[in-house]
PDB file of C-alpha atoms in Angstrom:
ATOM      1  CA  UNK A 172     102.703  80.041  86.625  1.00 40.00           C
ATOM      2  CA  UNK A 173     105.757  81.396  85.059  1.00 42.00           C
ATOM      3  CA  UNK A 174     104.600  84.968  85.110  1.00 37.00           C
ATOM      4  CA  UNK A 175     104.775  84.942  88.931  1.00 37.00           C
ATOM      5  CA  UNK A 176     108.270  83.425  88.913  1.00 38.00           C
ATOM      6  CA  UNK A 177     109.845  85.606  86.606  1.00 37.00           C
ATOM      7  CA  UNK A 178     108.303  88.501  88.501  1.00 40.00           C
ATOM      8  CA  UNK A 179     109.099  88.433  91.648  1.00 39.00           C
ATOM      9  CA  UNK A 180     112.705  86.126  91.152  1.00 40.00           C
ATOM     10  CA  UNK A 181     115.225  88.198  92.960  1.00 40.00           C
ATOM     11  CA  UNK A 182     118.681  87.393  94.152  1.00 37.00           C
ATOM     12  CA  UNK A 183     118.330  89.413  97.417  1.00 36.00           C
ATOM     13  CA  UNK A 184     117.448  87.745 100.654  1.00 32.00           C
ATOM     14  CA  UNK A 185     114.121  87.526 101.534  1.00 31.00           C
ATOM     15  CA  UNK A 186     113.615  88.582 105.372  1.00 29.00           C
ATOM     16  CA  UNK A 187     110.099  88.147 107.323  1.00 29.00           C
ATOM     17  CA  UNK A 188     111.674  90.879 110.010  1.00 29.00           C
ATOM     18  CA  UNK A 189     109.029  93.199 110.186  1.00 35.00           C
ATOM     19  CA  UNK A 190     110.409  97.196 110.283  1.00 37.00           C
ATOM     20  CA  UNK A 191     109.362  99.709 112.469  1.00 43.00           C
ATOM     21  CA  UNK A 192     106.705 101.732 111.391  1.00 55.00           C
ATOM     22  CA  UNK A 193     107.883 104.697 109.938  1.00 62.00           C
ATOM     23  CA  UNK A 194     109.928 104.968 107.572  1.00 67.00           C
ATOM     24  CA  UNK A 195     111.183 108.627 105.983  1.00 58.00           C
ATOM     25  CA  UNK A 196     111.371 108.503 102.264  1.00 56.00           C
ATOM     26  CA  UNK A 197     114.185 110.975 100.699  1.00 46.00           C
ATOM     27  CA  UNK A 198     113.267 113.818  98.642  1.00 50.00           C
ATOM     28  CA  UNK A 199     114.515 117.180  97.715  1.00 45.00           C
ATOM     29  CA  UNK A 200     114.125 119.173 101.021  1.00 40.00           C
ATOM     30  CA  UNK A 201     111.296 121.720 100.210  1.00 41.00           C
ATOM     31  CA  UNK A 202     111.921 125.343 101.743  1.00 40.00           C
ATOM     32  CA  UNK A 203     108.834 127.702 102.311  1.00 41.00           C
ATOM     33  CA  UNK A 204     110.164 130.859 103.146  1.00 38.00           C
ATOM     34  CA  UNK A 205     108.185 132.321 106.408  1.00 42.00           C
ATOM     35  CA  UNK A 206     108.770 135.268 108.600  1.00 40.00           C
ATOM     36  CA  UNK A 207     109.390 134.608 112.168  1.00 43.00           C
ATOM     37  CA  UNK A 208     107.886 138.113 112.834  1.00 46.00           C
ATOM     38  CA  UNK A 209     111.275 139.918 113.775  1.00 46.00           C
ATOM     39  CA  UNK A 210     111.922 140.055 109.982  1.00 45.00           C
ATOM     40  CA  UNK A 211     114.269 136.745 109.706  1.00 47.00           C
ATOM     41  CA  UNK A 212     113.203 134.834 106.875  1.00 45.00           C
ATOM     42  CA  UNK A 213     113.281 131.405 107.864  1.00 46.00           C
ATOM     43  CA  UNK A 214     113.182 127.563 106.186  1.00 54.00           C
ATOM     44  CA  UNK A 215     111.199 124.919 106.889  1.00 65.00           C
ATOM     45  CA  UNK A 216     111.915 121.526 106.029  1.00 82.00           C
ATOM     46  CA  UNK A 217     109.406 119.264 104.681  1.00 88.00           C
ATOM     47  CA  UNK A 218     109.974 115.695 104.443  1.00 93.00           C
ATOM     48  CA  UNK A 219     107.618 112.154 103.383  1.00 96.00           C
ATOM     49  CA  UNK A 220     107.404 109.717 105.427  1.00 96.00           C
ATOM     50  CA  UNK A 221     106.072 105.972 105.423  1.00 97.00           C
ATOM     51  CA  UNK A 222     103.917 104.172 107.948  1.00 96.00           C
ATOM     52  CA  UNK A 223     102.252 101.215 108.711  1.00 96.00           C
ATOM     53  CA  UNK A 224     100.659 102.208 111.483  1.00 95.00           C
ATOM     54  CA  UNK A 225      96.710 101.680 111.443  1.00 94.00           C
ATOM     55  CA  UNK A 226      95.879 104.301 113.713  1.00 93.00           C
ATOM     56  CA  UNK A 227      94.921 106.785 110.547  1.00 95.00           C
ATOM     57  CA  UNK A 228      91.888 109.577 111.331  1.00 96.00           C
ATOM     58  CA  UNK A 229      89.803 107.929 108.955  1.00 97.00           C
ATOM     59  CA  UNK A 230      87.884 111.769 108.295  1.00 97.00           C
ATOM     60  CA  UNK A 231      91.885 112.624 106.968  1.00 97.00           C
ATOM     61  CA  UNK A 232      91.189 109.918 105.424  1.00 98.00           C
ATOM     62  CA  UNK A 233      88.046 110.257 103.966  1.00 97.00           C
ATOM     63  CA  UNK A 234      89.467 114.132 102.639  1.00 97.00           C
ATOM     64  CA  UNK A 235      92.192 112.335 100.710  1.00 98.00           C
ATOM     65  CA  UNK A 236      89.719 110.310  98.795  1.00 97.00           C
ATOM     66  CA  UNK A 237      87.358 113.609  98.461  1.00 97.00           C
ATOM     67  CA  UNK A 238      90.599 115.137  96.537  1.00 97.00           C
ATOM     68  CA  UNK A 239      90.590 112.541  94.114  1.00 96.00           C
ATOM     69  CA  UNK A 240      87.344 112.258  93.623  1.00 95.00           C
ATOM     70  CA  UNK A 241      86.679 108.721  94.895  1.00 96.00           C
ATOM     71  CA  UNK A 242      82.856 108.357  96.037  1.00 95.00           C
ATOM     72  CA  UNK A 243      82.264 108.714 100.161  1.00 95.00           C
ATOM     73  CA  UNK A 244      81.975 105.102 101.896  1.00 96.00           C
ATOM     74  CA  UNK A 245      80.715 104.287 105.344  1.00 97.00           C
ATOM     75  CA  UNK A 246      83.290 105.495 107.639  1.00 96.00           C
ATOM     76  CA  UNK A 247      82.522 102.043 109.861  1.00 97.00           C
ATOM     77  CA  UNK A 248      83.255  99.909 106.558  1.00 97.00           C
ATOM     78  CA  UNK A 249      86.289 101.927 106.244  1.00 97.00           C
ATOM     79  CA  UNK A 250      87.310 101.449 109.484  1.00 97.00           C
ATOM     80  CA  UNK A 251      86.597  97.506 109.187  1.00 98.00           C
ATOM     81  CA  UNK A 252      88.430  97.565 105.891  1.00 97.00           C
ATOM     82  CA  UNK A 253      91.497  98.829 107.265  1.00 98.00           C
ATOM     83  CA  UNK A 254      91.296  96.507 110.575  1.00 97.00           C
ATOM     84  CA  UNK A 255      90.979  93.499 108.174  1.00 97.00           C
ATOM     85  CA  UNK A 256      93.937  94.626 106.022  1.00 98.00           C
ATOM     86  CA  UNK A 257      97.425  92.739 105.694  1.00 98.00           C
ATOM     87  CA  UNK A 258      99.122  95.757 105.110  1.00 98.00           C
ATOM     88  CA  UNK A 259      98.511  99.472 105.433  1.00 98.00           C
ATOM     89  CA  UNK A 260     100.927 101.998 104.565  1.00 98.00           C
ATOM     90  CA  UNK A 261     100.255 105.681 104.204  1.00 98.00           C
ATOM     91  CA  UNK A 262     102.459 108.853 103.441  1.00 97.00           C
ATOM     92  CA  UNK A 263     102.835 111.283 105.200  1.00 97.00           C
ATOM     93  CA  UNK A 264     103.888 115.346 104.396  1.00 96.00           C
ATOM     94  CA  UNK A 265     105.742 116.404 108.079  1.00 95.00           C
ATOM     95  CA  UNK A 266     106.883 120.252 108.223  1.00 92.00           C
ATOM     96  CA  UNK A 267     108.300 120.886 111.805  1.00 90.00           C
ATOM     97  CA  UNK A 268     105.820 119.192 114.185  1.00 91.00           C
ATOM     98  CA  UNK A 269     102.656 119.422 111.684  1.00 93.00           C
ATOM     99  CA  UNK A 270     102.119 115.972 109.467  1.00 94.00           C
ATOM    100  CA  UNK A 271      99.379 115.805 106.843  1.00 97.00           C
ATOM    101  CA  UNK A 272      98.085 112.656 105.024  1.00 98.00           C
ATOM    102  CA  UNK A 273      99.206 112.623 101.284  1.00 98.00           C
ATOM    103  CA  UNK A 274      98.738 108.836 100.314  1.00 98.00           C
ATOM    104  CA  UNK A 275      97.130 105.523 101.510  1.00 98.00           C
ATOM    105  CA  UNK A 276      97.320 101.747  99.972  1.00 98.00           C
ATOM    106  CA  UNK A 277      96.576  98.813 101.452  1.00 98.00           C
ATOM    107  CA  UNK A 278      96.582  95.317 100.814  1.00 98.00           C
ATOM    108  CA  UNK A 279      94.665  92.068 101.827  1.00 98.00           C
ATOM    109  CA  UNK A 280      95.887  88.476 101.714  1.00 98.00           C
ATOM    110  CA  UNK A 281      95.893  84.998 102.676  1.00 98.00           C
ATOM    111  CA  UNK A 282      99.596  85.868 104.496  1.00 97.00           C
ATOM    112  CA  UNK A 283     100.859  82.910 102.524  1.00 96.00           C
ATOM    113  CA  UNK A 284     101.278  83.422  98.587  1.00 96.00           C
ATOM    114  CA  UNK A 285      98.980  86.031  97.122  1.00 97.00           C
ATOM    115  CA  UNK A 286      98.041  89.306  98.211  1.00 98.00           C
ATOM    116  CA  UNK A 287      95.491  92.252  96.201  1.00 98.00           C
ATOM    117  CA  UNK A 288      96.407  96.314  96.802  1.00 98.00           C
ATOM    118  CA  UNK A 289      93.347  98.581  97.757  1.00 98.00           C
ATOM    119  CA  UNK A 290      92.690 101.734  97.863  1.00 97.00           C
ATOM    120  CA  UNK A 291      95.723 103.436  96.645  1.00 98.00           C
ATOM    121  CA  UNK A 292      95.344 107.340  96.841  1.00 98.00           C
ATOM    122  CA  UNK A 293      97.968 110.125  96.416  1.00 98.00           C
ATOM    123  CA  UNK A 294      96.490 113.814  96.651  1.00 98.00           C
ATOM    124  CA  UNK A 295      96.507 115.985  93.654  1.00 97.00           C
ATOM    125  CA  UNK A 296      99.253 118.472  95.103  1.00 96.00           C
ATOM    126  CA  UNK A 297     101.506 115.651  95.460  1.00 96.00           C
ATOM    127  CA  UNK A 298     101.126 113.392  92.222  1.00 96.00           C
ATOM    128  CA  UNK A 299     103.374 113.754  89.183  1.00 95.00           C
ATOM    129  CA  UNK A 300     106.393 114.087  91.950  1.00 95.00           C
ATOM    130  CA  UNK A 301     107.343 110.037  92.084  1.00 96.00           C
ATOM    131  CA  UNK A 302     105.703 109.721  95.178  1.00 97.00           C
ATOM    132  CA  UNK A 303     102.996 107.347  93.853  1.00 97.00           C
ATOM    133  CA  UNK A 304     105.674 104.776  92.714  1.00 97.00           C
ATOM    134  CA  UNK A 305     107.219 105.687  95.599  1.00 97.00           C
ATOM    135  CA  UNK A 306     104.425 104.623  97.916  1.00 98.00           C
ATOM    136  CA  UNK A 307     103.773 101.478  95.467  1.00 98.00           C
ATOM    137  CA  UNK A 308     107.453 100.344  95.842  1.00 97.00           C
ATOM    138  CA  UNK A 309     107.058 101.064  99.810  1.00 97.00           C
ATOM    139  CA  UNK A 310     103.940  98.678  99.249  1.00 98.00           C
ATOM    140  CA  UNK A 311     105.563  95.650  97.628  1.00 97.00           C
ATOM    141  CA  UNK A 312     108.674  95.749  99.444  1.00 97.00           C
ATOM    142  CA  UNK A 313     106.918  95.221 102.693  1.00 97.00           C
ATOM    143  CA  UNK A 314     104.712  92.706 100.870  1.00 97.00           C
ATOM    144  CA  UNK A 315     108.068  90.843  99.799  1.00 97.00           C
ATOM    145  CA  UNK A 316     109.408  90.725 102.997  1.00 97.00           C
ATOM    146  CA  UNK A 317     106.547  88.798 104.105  1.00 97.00           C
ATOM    147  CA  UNK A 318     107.337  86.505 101.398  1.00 96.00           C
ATOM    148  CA  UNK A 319     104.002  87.064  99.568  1.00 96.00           C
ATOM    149  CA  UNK A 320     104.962  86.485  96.107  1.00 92.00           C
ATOM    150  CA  UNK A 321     102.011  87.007  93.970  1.00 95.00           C
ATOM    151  CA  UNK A 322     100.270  90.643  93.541  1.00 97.00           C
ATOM    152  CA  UNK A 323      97.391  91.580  92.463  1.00 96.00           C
ATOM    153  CA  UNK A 324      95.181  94.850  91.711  1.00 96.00           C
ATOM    154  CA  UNK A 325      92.179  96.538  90.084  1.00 92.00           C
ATOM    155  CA  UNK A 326      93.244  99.318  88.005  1.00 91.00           C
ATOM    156  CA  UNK A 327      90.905 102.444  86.846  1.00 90.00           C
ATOM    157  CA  UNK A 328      91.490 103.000  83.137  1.00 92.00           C
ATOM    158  CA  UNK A 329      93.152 106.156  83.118  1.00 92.00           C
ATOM    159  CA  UNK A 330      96.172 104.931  85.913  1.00 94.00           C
ATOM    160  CA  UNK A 331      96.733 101.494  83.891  1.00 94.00           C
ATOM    161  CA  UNK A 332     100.041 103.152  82.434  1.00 95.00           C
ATOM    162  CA  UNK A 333     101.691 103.700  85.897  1.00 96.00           C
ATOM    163  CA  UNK A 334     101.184 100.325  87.317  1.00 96.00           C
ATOM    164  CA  UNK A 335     102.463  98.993  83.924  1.00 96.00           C
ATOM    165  CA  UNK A 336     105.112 100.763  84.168  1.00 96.00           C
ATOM    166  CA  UNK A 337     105.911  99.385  87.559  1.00 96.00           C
ATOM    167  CA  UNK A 338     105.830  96.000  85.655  1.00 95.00           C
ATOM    168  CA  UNK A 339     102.309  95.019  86.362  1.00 96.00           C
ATOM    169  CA  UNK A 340     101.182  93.085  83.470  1.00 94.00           C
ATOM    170  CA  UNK A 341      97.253  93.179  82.496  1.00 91.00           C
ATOM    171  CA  UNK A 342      96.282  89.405  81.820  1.00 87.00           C
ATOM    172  CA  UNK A 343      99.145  87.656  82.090  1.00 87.00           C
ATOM    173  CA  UNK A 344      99.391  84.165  80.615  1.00 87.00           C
ATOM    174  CA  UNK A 345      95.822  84.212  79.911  1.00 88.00           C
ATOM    175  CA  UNK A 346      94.467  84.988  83.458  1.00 88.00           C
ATOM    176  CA  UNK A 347      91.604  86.931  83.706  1.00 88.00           C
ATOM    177  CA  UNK A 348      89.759  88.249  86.779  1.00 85.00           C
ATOM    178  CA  UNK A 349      85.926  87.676  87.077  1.00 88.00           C
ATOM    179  CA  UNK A 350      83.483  89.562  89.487  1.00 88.00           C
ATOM    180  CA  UNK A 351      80.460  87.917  91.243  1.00 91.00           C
ATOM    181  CA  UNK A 352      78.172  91.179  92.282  1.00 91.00           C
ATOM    182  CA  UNK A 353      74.790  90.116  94.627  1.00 93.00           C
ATOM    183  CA  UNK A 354      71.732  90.668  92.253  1.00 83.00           C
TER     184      UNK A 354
END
């Protein structure tokens, strides 16, 4: 499959060390001005950071996908889903000592060759700012270092254009997905 090769052919070295499990992603610092109550006017500095930690409060969780939009599942499924995962990574929005859940992906596999991204959510406040690609290159990076070299994902029809233009290709040589559904 020469779509797969071309891909994900790279001439950096692959490593299978795993990282730890945050990671901060750079951005413009973000001052909110705030009153200390003596009358200083103070900054606070926000910053985005990365995990893979699964230890996520899936009702944050379940809020994140409220602010999309995305239908309510079973919080147990949910919490099975994400125990079952290869990889989950989630963004986080840290001012000071207070963190708040801004994105989630995750991604199954056979931990060999192919892996498929779930789930991936970034709250309205926070889209349109590169953090979606952000989180998506966060994704396959960690999905590269464990040498998985074919990716896969379902893609509404109105966010086709972003993964394409992370070079996700609909179809490519031909392939197309099929669904089996119970009856």
């Amino acid at each position: 499959m020469g779509f797969w090769k071309t891909w994900f052919s790279t001439s950096e070295t692959t490593s299978t060390t795993r990282t730890t499990p945050l990671e901060e992603y750079t951005v413009e610092t973000v001052g909110n001005s705030g009153s200390n109550g003596v009358g200083e006017v103070h900054q606070q500095e926000t910053r985005i950071v990365f995990s893979t930690d699964r230890d996520i409060d899936l009702y944050e969780l379940e809020e994140l996908c409220d602010s999309v939009g995305w239908s309510r599942r079973p919080l147990r499924k949910v919490k099975k889903a994400i125990e079952h995962s290869f990889l989950v990574a989630s963004m986080w929005q840290v001012r000071g000592n207070k963190r708040r859940l801004i994105g989630f992906a995750r991604a199954t596999s056979d931990h060999a060759f192919n892996a498929t991204i779930w789930d991936v959510v970034v709250h309205p406040d926070f889209q349109g700012k590169g953090l979606g690609k952000a989180l998506m290159k966060y994704v396959l990076k960690k999905l590269r270092n464990e040498e998985i070299s074919n990716v896969t994902l379902f893609a509404d029809p109105h966010v086709v254009d972003f993964y394409q233009g992370l070079g996700f290709m609909a179809d490519p040589e031909g392939i197309k997905g099929m669904f089996w559904y119970p009856h």
